[in-house]
Amino acid sequence: MLNFFAFIGRLVINFLTNCGRIALFLVDALKYGLLPPWYGKQILKQCIQFGFYSLPVVGLTAVFTGMVLVLQSYTGFSRFSAESAVATVVVLSMTRELGPVLAGLMVTGRVGAAIAAEIGTMRVTEQIDALTTLSTNPFKYLIFPRLLAGFTMLPLLVLVADIIGVLGGYLVAVYKLGMNPSNYLQQTAKYLETQDVVSGLIKASIFGLIIALMGCYHGYNSGRGAEGVGRATTNSVVSASILILFMNYALTTLLFEK
């Protein structure tokens, strides 16, 4: 019995310890990164890597999500003669939930893993130590540009994903299900509010920061050798995905609580 409670205690202590380390890591990155000088080329490079190169995978995910959502919604609502609600369900689902969450998870697999692998390799090959020797702060040069890119680029990706997802739903609704184009667009615009779009972009900013933070943290604290880099990459993707799902619930409760 005592061994069971000791096991639970170790889990709680390890969890709180890791949370504290991540928080201190974020504080150090912001403390050093917000002070000049800034590495503009690094920031621009990471923004392109995080945003532009992620457009294809995010766009494909969004368009097929919108298409499937229309088909499933139409199947359900047709049983109650409520086909007119399909457009509203699609646009609200994409802007509030599916756009930010799916984009965040896809970018986690593409960019978060790459960040952890890149920084982990730099740790193993002692390139981070070389930066320190050359009087270049690793937090300012490596960590902060990635955090800033994640915080600013994912909302732009989500905005594009929302548009593409709604467009995909429109195409299926009009050309496959035979719905009236003008009625579909009217229903889409009628019930969509600014808060719905803004809440999704707020979520995307937090998710982008989480993706970059987990990738940087696990890569920076990577173990030695190829096994250590692989473990850091896996841990960054898993932890970022879990945090995105958890924060999605927390932010939804906060933003839409009556």
Coordinates of C-alpha atoms in Angstrom, one line a residue:
M1 CA 0.0 0.0 0.0
L2 CA 2.8 2.4 0.9
N3 CA 4.6 1.6 -2.3
F4 CA 1.5 2.6 -4.3
F5 CA 1.3 6.0 -2.6
A6 CA 5.0 6.4 -3.0
F7 CA 4.6 5.8 -6.7
I8 CA 1.8 8.3 -7.0
G9 CA 3.9 10.8 -5.0
R10 CA 6.8 10.4 -7.4
L11 CA 4.6 10.9 -10.4
V12 CA 3.2 14.1 -8.9
I13 CA 6.6 15.4 -7.9
N14 CA 8.1 14.7 -11.4
F15 CA 5.1 16.3 -13.1
L16 CA 5.4 19.5 -11.0
T17 CA 9.2 19.5 -11.5
N18 CA 8.9 19.3 -15.3
C19 CA 6.2 22.0 -15.3
G20 CA 8.6 24.3 -13.3
R21 CA 11.5 23.6 -15.6
I22 CA 9.4 24.4 -18.7
A23 CA 8.1 27.6 -17.1
L24 CA 11.6 28.7 -16.2
F25 CA 12.8 27.8 -19.8
L26 CA 10.0 30.0 -21.2
V27 CA 10.9 32.9 -18.8
D28 CA 14.5 32.7 -19.8
A29 CA 13.7 32.7 -23.5
L30 CA 11.4 35.7 -23.2
K31 CA 13.8 37.5 -20.8
Y32 CA 16.8 37.3 -23.2
G33 CA 14.8 37.3 -26.5
L34 CA 12.9 40.6 -25.9
L35 CA 16.1 42.5 -25.3
P36 CA 18.2 43.8 -28.2
P37 CA 20.0 42.9 -30.3
W38 CA 17.5 40.8 -32.3
Y39 CA 18.4 38.3 -35.1
G40 CA 16.0 39.4 -37.8
K41 CA 17.2 36.8 -40.3
Q42 CA 16.7 34.0 -37.8
I43 CA 13.2 35.2 -37.0
L44 CA 12.3 35.5 -40.7
K45 CA 13.7 32.1 -41.5
Q46 CA 11.7 30.5 -38.7
C47 CA 8.5 32.3 -39.7
I48 CA 8.9 30.9 -43.2
Q49 CA 9.6 27.4 -41.9
F50 CA 6.7 27.5 -39.5
G51 CA 4.2 29.2 -41.7
F52 CA 4.8 29.1 -45.5
Y53 CA 6.1 25.5 -45.6
S54 CA 3.2 24.3 -43.5
L55 CA 0.6 25.6 -45.8
P56 CA 0.2 22.5 -48.0
V57 CA -0.4 20.1 -45.2
V58 CA -2.7 22.5 -43.3
G59 CA -4.6 23.3 -46.5
L60 CA -5.2 19.7 -47.4
T61 CA -6.3 18.9 -43.9
A62 CA -8.7 21.8 -43.8
V63 CA -10.3 21.2 -47.2
F64 CA -11.0 17.5 -46.6
T65 CA -12.2 18.2 -43.1
G66 CA -14.8 20.7 -44.4
M67 CA -15.9 18.3 -47.1
V68 CA -16.4 15.4 -44.7
L69 CA -18.1 17.7 -42.2
V70 CA -20.7 18.7 -44.7
L71 CA -21.4 15.1 -45.6
Q72 CA -21.8 14.0 -42.0
S73 CA -23.8 17.0 -41.0
Y74 CA -26.2 16.6 -44.0
T75 CA -26.7 12.9 -43.2
G76 CA -27.7 13.7 -39.6
F77 CA -29.8 16.9 -40.2
S78 CA -31.7 15.4 -43.2
R79 CA -33.4 13.0 -40.7
F80 CA -34.9 16.1 -39.0
S81 CA -35.5 18.2 -42.2
A82 CA -32.9 20.6 -41.0
E83 CA -30.5 20.7 -43.9
S84 CA -30.3 24.5 -43.8
A85 CA -28.3 24.2 -40.6
V86 CA -25.4 22.4 -42.3
A87 CA -23.7 25.7 -43.4
T88 CA -23.8 27.1 -39.9
V89 CA -22.4 23.9 -38.3
V90 CA -19.6 23.8 -40.8
V91 CA -18.4 27.4 -40.4
L92 CA -18.7 27.4 -36.6
S93 CA -17.0 24.0 -36.3
M94 CA -14.1 25.1 -38.5
T95 CA -13.5 28.6 -36.9
R96 CA -14.0 27.6 -33.3
E97 CA -12.6 24.1 -33.0
L98 CA -11.5 22.1 -36.0
G99 CA -9.4 24.7 -37.7
P100 CA -7.1 25.6 -34.7
V101 CA -6.9 22.0 -33.3
L102 CA -6.3 20.2 -36.5
A103 CA -3.8 22.8 -37.8
G104 CA -2.0 22.7 -34.4
L105 CA -1.7 18.9 -34.5
M106 CA -0.5 18.8 -38.1
V107 CA 2.1 21.5 -37.5
T108 CA 3.2 19.7 -34.3
G109 CA 4.0 16.6 -36.4
R110 CA 5.8 18.7 -39.1
V111 CA 7.5 21.6 -37.3
G112 CA 7.6 20.5 -33.7
A113 CA 9.4 17.3 -34.5
A114 CA 11.8 19.2 -36.8
I115 CA 12.6 21.8 -34.1
A116 CA 13.3 19.1 -31.5
A117 CA 15.5 17.1 -33.9
E118 CA 17.4 20.2 -35.0
I119 CA 18.1 21.6 -31.6
G120 CA 18.8 18.1 -30.2
T121 CA 21.4 17.5 -32.8
M122 CA 23.0 20.8 -32.1
R123 CA 23.1 19.8 -28.4
V124 CA 24.7 16.4 -29.2
T125 CA 27.3 17.9 -31.6
E126 CA 28.1 20.7 -29.0
Q127 CA 27.0 23.5 -31.4
I128 CA 25.0 25.1 -28.6
D129 CA 28.2 25.1 -26.4
A130 CA 30.0 26.7 -29.4
L131 CA 27.4 29.5 -29.5
T132 CA 28.0 30.2 -25.8
T133 CA 31.7 30.2 -26.4
L134 CA 31.2 32.8 -29.2
S135 CA 29.2 35.0 -26.7
T136 CA 25.9 34.3 -28.5
N137 CA 23.1 33.6 -26.2
P138 CA 21.3 30.3 -27.3
F139 CA 18.0 31.5 -26.0
K140 CA 18.2 34.7 -28.0
Y141 CA 19.5 33.0 -31.2
L142 CA 17.8 29.6 -31.2
I143 CA 14.8 29.6 -28.9
F144 CA 13.1 33.0 -29.1
P145 CA 12.9 33.2 -32.9
R146 CA 11.1 29.8 -32.9
L147 CA 8.7 30.9 -30.1
L148 CA 7.9 34.1 -31.9
A149 CA 7.3 32.3 -35.2
G150 CA 5.0 29.8 -33.6
F151 CA 3.0 32.5 -31.8
T152 CA 2.5 34.6 -34.9
M153 CA 2.4 32.1 -37.8
L154 CA -0.1 29.5 -36.6
P155 CA -3.0 32.1 -36.4
L156 CA -2.3 33.0 -40.0
L157 CA -2.3 29.3 -40.9
V158 CA -5.6 28.8 -39.1
L159 CA -7.2 31.8 -40.8
V160 CA -6.3 30.2 -44.2
A161 CA -7.5 26.8 -43.0
D162 CA -10.8 28.3 -42.0
I163 CA -11.3 29.8 -45.4
I164 CA -10.2 26.6 -47.2
G165 CA -12.3 24.4 -45.0
V166 CA -15.5 26.5 -45.5
L167 CA -14.8 26.5 -49.3
G168 CA -14.4 22.7 -49.3
G169 CA -17.7 22.4 -47.5
Y170 CA -19.4 24.8 -50.0
L171 CA -18.2 22.8 -53.0
V172 CA -19.5 19.5 -51.6
A173 CA -22.8 21.0 -50.5
V174 CA -23.5 22.7 -53.8
Y175 CA -22.0 20.4 -56.4
K176 CA -22.5 17.0 -54.7
L177 CA -25.6 17.5 -52.5
G178 CA -27.3 20.0 -54.7
M179 CA -27.9 22.7 -52.1
N180 CA -28.7 26.3 -53.2
P181 CA -25.4 28.3 -53.4
S182 CA -26.9 31.6 -52.3
N183 CA -28.8 30.1 -49.4
Y184 CA -25.6 28.3 -48.3
L185 CA -23.6 31.5 -48.3
Q186 CA -26.4 33.4 -46.5
Q187 CA -26.5 30.8 -43.7
T188 CA -22.7 30.8 -43.5
A189 CA -22.6 34.6 -43.0
K190 CA -25.8 34.9 -40.9
Y191 CA -24.7 33.1 -37.8
L192 CA -20.9 33.7 -38.0
E193 CA -19.8 36.2 -35.4
T194 CA -16.5 38.0 -34.9
Q195 CA -16.0 36.2 -31.6
D196 CA -16.0 32.8 -33.3
V197 CA -13.1 33.7 -35.6
V198 CA -11.2 35.6 -32.9
S199 CA -11.5 32.8 -30.4
G200 CA -10.0 30.4 -33.0
L201 CA -7.1 32.7 -33.6
I202 CA -6.5 33.1 -29.9
K203 CA -6.4 29.4 -29.6
A204 CA -4.0 29.2 -32.5
S205 CA -1.5 31.6 -30.9
I206 CA -1.4 29.6 -27.7
F207 CA -1.1 26.3 -29.7
G208 CA 1.7 27.8 -31.8
L209 CA 3.6 28.8 -28.7
I210 CA 3.1 25.4 -27.1
I211 CA 4.4 23.6 -30.3
A212 CA 7.6 25.8 -30.4
L213 CA 8.1 25.6 -26.7
M214 CA 7.9 21.8 -26.5
G215 CA 10.1 21.4 -29.5
C216 CA 12.8 23.8 -28.1
Y217 CA 12.6 22.5 -24.6
H218 CA 13.0 18.8 -25.4
G219 CA 15.6 19.5 -28.0
Y220 CA 17.6 21.8 -25.8
N221 CA 17.6 19.2 -23.0
S222 CA 18.2 16.2 -25.3
G223 CA 20.2 13.3 -24.2
R224 CA 23.4 12.2 -25.8
G225 CA 23.5 10.2 -29.0
A226 CA 21.0 9.4 -31.7
E227 CA 18.8 7.7 -29.1
G228 CA 18.6 10.9 -27.1
V229 CA 17.6 13.0 -30.1
G230 CA 15.0 10.5 -31.1
R231 CA 13.5 10.4 -27.6
A232 CA 13.5 14.3 -27.5
T233 CA 11.6 14.4 -30.8
T234 CA 9.0 11.9 -29.7
N235 CA 8.5 13.6 -26.3
S236 CA 8.1 17.0 -28.0
V237 CA 5.3 15.7 -30.4
V238 CA 3.5 13.8 -27.7
S239 CA 3.6 16.5 -25.1
A240 CA 2.6 19.2 -27.5
S241 CA -0.3 17.2 -28.8
I242 CA -1.6 16.5 -25.3
L243 CA -1.2 20.1 -24.3
I244 CA -3.0 21.3 -27.4
L245 CA -6.0 19.1 -26.6
F246 CA -6.0 20.1 -22.9
M247 CA -5.6 23.8 -23.7
N248 CA -8.4 23.6 -26.3
Y249 CA -10.8 22.5 -23.6
A250 CA -9.6 25.1 -21.1
L251 CA -9.8 28.0 -23.6
T252 CA -13.2 26.8 -24.9
T253 CA -14.5 26.9 -21.4
L254 CA -12.9 30.3 -20.8
L255 CA -14.0 32.0 -24.1
F256 CA -17.5 30.6 -24.4
E257 CA -18.6 30.2 -20.8
K258 CA -21.9 32.0 -20.3

